Amino acid sequence: AQTVTQSQPEMSVQEAETVTLSCTYDTSESDYYLFWYKQPPSRQMILVIRQEAYKQQNATENRFSVNFQKAAKSFSLKISDSQLGDAAMYFCAYRTVNTNAGKSTFGDGTTLTVKP
Amino acid sequence: DAGVTQSPTHLIKTRGQQVTLRCSPKSGHDTVSWYQQALGQGPQFIFQYYEEEERQRGNFPDRFSGHQFPNYSSELNVNALLLGDSALYLCASSHSRSYSEQFFGPGTRLTVL
């Protein structure tokens, strides 16, 4: 079974600075998807960024980028130029590419605080 | 496009009661997954529905059941509620041809007293 571990329960960053959230996972599959989701106090789970395991190039979405290390099973999220609106719970998630399995496995999250 | 919608927003029940939560998927999506998110934890997969059948199930007891309708909307039913069932219940929709994207609804907050 796949597992996802987020070792940082809480992180803090100064506005306009850069912060990196860590995630490791365990799987025996060779192809899969990895995601970072943001969940603000409003509870809505919002997709931040997605990485397909067969792609070696790290995904980037504006101020958000990932460092995907497949051999190490590591998938960290870097937030550049942090903004007050980035404050939220961030979840790392794994999903198989098997079309019969839409199940996502989530870590327990990292609470990000952004200080003005 | 309204995205994924869920009802009700909040719900308070007592132990032993039964509850039904509802979800309408994003337009064009045919697959619905349900997750339970306890306070301070990540979402846990309950089950997934596709073509009106339960296709995959997580480690949840039979008290948790569901249904998918021909219009792809879905219900989650929980019988004999326990205090430990208090959580945020999230619905997520996706298309069977591409699970690379899964859109979440705002969730239903269930409190069991």
Short mmCIF file of C-alpha atoms in Angstrom, two decimals:
data_model
loop_
_atom_site.label_atom_id
_atom_site.label_comp_id
_atom_site.label_asym_id
_atom_site.label_seq_id
_atom_site.Cartn_x
_atom_site.Cartn_y
_atom_site.Cartn_z
CA ALA A 1 0.00 0.00 0.00
CA GLN A 2 1.14 3.50 -0.73
CA THR A 3 1.96 5.87 2.11
CA VAL A 4 2.64 9.60 2.16
CA THR A 5 4.58 11.32 4.94
CA GLN A 6 4.80 15.01 5.66
CA SER A 7 7.34 15.45 8.44
CA GLN A 8 6.70 19.14 9.11
CA PRO A 9 3.42 19.67 10.99
CA GLU A 10 3.97 23.44 10.96
CA MET A 11 6.08 25.87 8.97
CA SER A 12 6.42 29.62 9.08
CA VAL A 13 7.69 32.08 6.48
CA GLN A 14 8.09 35.82 6.24
CA GLU A 15 6.08 37.54 3.55
CA ALA A 16 8.02 37.74 0.25
CA GLU A 17 10.44 35.01 1.37
CA THR A 18 10.74 31.44 0.10
CA VAL A 19 9.65 28.31 1.94
CA THR A 20 9.94 24.61 1.14
CA LEU A 21 7.49 21.98 2.35
CA SER A 22 8.68 18.37 2.46
CA CYS A 23 6.93 15.19 1.42
CA THR A 24 8.10 11.61 1.07
CA TYR A 25 6.12 8.65 -0.17
CA ASP A 26 6.41 4.93 -0.51
CA THR A 27 5.24 2.92 -3.50
CA SER A 28 6.23 -0.06 -5.58
CA GLU A 29 4.71 1.41 -8.74
CA SER A 30 6.81 3.02 -11.45
CA ASP A 31 4.22 5.43 -12.76
CA TYR A 32 1.91 7.58 -10.68
CA TYR A 33 0.81 11.14 -9.98
CA LEU A 34 1.87 13.38 -7.13
CA PHE A 35 -0.02 16.45 -6.03
CA TRP A 36 0.15 19.35 -3.63
CA TYR A 37 -3.18 20.66 -2.40
CA LYS A 38 -3.91 23.79 -0.41
CA GLN A 39 -6.72 23.83 2.14
CA PRO A 40 -7.47 27.24 3.63
CA PRO A 41 -9.79 27.66 6.63
CA SER A 42 -12.68 27.74 4.14
CA ARG A 43 -12.01 23.97 3.80
CA GLN A 44 -12.00 23.91 0.00
CA MET A 45 -9.22 21.62 -1.21
CA ILE A 46 -7.45 23.45 -4.02
CA LEU A 47 -4.96 21.86 -6.39
CA VAL A 48 -1.66 23.76 -6.30
CA ILE A 49 0.55 21.67 -8.55
CA ARG A 50 0.74 18.24 -10.16
CA GLN A 51 3.67 16.03 -11.16
CA GLU A 52 3.56 12.94 -13.34
CA ALA A 53 6.18 10.44 -12.26
CA TYR A 54 7.34 9.55 -15.77
CA LYS A 55 8.25 13.19 -16.41
CA GLN A 56 11.72 14.07 -15.19
CA GLN A 57 11.16 17.79 -15.44
CA ASN A 58 9.93 19.38 -12.23
CA ALA A 59 6.49 20.99 -12.45
CA THR A 60 6.12 24.75 -12.03
CA GLU A 61 3.03 26.90 -11.57
CA ASN A 62 3.85 30.58 -11.16
CA ARG A 63 5.34 30.98 -7.66
CA PHE A 64 4.99 27.27 -6.90
CA SER A 65 7.49 24.65 -7.98
CA VAL A 66 8.39 21.14 -6.94
CA ASN A 67 11.59 19.20 -6.46
CA PHE A 68 10.73 15.67 -7.54
CA GLN A 69 13.35 13.06 -6.67
CA LYS A 70 11.91 9.77 -7.90
CA ALA A 71 14.70 7.51 -6.66
CA ALA A 72 14.52 9.06 -3.20
CA LYS A 73 10.69 9.11 -3.33
CA SER A 74 10.72 12.75 -2.35
CA PHE A 75 8.38 15.49 -3.56
CA SER A 76 8.91 18.90 -1.98
CA LEU A 77 6.99 22.10 -2.69
CA LYS A 78 8.75 25.45 -2.95
CA ILE A 79 6.73 28.62 -2.57
CA SER A 80 8.56 31.73 -3.74
CA ASP A 81 7.67 35.32 -2.87
CA SER A 82 5.27 34.11 -0.18
CA GLN A 83 2.03 36.05 0.18
CA LEU A 84 -0.39 36.35 3.08
CA GLY A 85 -2.94 34.44 1.01
CA ASP A 86 -0.63 31.43 0.92
CA ALA A 87 -1.36 30.75 4.59
CA ALA A 88 -3.19 27.41 4.72
CA MET A 89 -2.83 23.69 5.34
CA TYR A 90 -0.86 22.02 2.54
CA PHE A 91 -1.33 18.35 1.70
CA CYS A 92 0.86 16.13 -0.40
CA ALA A 93 -1.03 13.36 -2.20
CA TYR A 94 -0.28 10.28 -4.30
CA ARG A 95 -2.48 8.70 -6.96
CA THR A 96 -1.90 5.67 -9.14
CA VAL A 97 -2.32 5.95 -12.91
CA ASN A 98 -4.37 2.77 -12.89
CA THR A 99 -7.64 3.84 -14.49
CA ASN A 100 -9.58 1.60 -12.12
CA ALA A 101 -8.30 3.41 -9.07
CA GLY A 102 -9.05 7.07 -8.53
CA LYS A 103 -8.09 6.82 -4.88
CA SER A 104 -5.71 9.48 -3.56
CA THR A 105 -3.51 8.87 -0.54
CA PHE A 106 -2.79 12.00 1.50
CA GLY A 107 -0.21 12.99 4.05
CA ASP A 108 -1.29 14.56 7.32
CA GLY A 109 -0.52 18.05 6.12
CA THR A 110 1.71 21.01 6.94
CA THR A 111 0.23 24.19 8.37
CA LEU A 112 1.90 27.17 6.74
CA THR A 113 1.87 30.54 8.51
CA VAL A 114 2.89 33.66 6.59
CA LYS A 115 4.12 36.55 8.73
CA PRO A 116 3.70 40.12 7.46
CA ASP B 1 -19.46 25.74 -14.29
CA ALA B 2 -20.44 25.32 -10.63
CA GLY B 3 -17.67 22.87 -9.87
CA VAL B 4 -18.25 20.18 -7.26
CA THR B 5 -21.08 20.97 -4.89
CA GLN B 6 -21.98 19.31 -1.61
CA SER B 7 -24.92 19.53 0.75
CA PRO B 8 -25.52 20.23 3.50
CA THR B 9 -22.66 22.45 4.64
CA HIS B 10 -22.98 21.49 8.29
CA LEU B 11 -24.86 18.76 10.07
CA ILE B 12 -25.32 17.82 13.71
CA LYS B 13 -26.51 14.33 14.64
CA THR B 14 -26.60 12.19 17.75
CA ARG B 15 -25.05 8.78 18.27
CA GLY B 16 -26.97 5.95 16.64
CA GLN B 17 -28.64 8.13 14.04
CA GLN B 18 -28.23 7.85 10.30
CA VAL B 19 -27.05 10.57 7.93
CA THR B 20 -27.04 11.16 4.17
CA LEU B 21 -24.62 13.52 2.47
CA ARG B 22 -24.94 14.61 -1.13
CA CYS B 23 -22.53 15.51 -3.89
CA SER B 24 -22.88 16.82 -7.44
CA PRO B 25 -19.76 16.37 -9.57
CA LYS B 26 -18.16 18.92 -11.81
CA SER B 27 -19.80 19.11 -15.23
CA GLY B 28 -18.42 16.41 -17.53
CA HIS B 29 -17.13 14.22 -14.70
CA ASP B 30 -18.46 10.69 -14.25
CA THR B 31 -16.57 9.43 -11.21
CA VAL B 32 -17.14 10.43 -7.59
CA SER B 33 -14.90 9.67 -4.64
CA TRP B 34 -15.65 10.28 -0.97
CA TYR B 35 -13.10 11.11 1.72
CA GLN B 36 -13.29 11.53 5.48
CA GLN B 37 -11.05 14.19 7.00
CA ALA B 38 -10.73 14.16 10.77
CA LEU B 39 -9.59 17.37 12.44
CA GLY B 40 -5.88 17.97 11.92
CA GLN B 41 -5.43 15.02 9.57
CA GLY B 42 -5.32 14.36 5.88
CA PRO B 43 -8.35 13.02 4.01
CA GLN B 44 -8.91 9.27 4.13
CA PHE B 45 -10.44 7.51 1.13
CA ILE B 46 -13.85 5.98 1.82
CA PHE B 47 -14.96 4.73 -1.61
CA GLN B 48 -15.37 5.60 -5.26
CA TYR B 49 -18.37 5.33 -7.55
CA TYR B 50 -18.37 4.91 -11.29
CA GLU B 51 -21.24 3.84 -13.54
CA GLU B 52 -23.48 3.67 -10.47
CA GLU B 53 -21.32 1.02 -8.83
CA GLU B 54 -18.82 1.07 -6.00
CA ARG B 55 -15.50 0.47 -7.72
CA GLN B 56 -12.99 0.81 -4.92
CA ARG B 57 -13.28 0.98 -1.15
CA GLY B 58 -11.00 2.13 1.62
CA ASN B 59 -10.75 0.74 5.13
CA PHE B 60 -14.20 1.79 6.35
CA PRO B 61 -16.90 -0.41 7.91
CA ASP B 62 -20.12 -1.38 6.19
CA ARG B 63 -21.91 1.37 8.11
CA PHE B 64 -20.59 3.58 5.34
CA SER B 65 -22.46 3.07 2.09
CA GLY B 66 -23.11 5.08 -0.99
CA HIS B 67 -24.95 5.44 -4.19
CA GLN B 68 -24.43 7.04 -7.56
CA PHE B 69 -27.32 8.20 -9.71
CA PRO B 70 -27.61 8.21 -13.52
CA ASN B 71 -26.75 11.93 -13.54
CA TYR B 72 -23.46 11.03 -11.77
CA SER B 73 -24.41 12.71 -8.50
CA SER B 74 -23.73 10.68 -5.39
CA GLU B 75 -24.81 10.12 -1.82
CA LEU B 76 -22.84 8.96 1.18
CA ASN B 77 -24.84 7.24 3.91
CA VAL B 78 -23.57 6.53 7.39
CA ASN B 79 -25.63 4.34 9.73
CA ALA B 80 -25.41 3.93 13.51
CA LEU B 81 -23.32 7.06 13.92
CA LEU B 82 -20.44 7.03 16.38
CA LEU B 83 -18.71 9.98 18.01
CA GLY B 84 -15.65 9.11 15.92
CA ASP B 85 -17.58 9.74 12.73
CA SER B 86 -17.38 13.49 13.42
CA ALA B 87 -15.31 14.85 10.55
CA LEU B 88 -15.29 16.84 7.34
CA TYR B 89 -16.58 14.71 4.48
CA LEU B 90 -15.16 15.63 1.12
CA CYS B 91 -16.46 14.65 -2.27
CA ALA B 92 -14.14 14.67 -5.27
CA SER B 93 -15.02 14.22 -8.91
CA SER B 94 -12.94 13.17 -11.89
CA HIS B 95 -13.33 11.72 -15.37
CA SER B 96 -12.80 8.03 -15.93
CA ARG B 97 -10.50 8.73 -18.89
CA SER B 98 -8.14 10.86 -16.86
CA TYR B 99 -7.56 10.56 -13.14
CA SER B 100 -4.76 13.10 -13.27
CA GLU B 101 -7.25 15.73 -12.16
CA GLN B 102 -9.58 15.38 -9.22
CA PHE B 103 -11.67 18.34 -8.11
CA PHE B 104 -12.89 18.61 -4.54
CA GLY B 105 -16.09 20.04 -3.15
CA PRO B 106 -16.22 22.32 -0.10
CA GLY B 107 -17.14 19.45 2.19
CA THR B 108 -19.82 18.70 4.74
CA ARG B 109 -18.92 19.16 8.40
CA LEU B 110 -20.59 16.37 10.40
CA THR B 111 -20.72 16.62 14.18
CA VAL B 112 -21.94 13.62 16.17
CA LEU B 113 -22.99 14.33 19.75
#
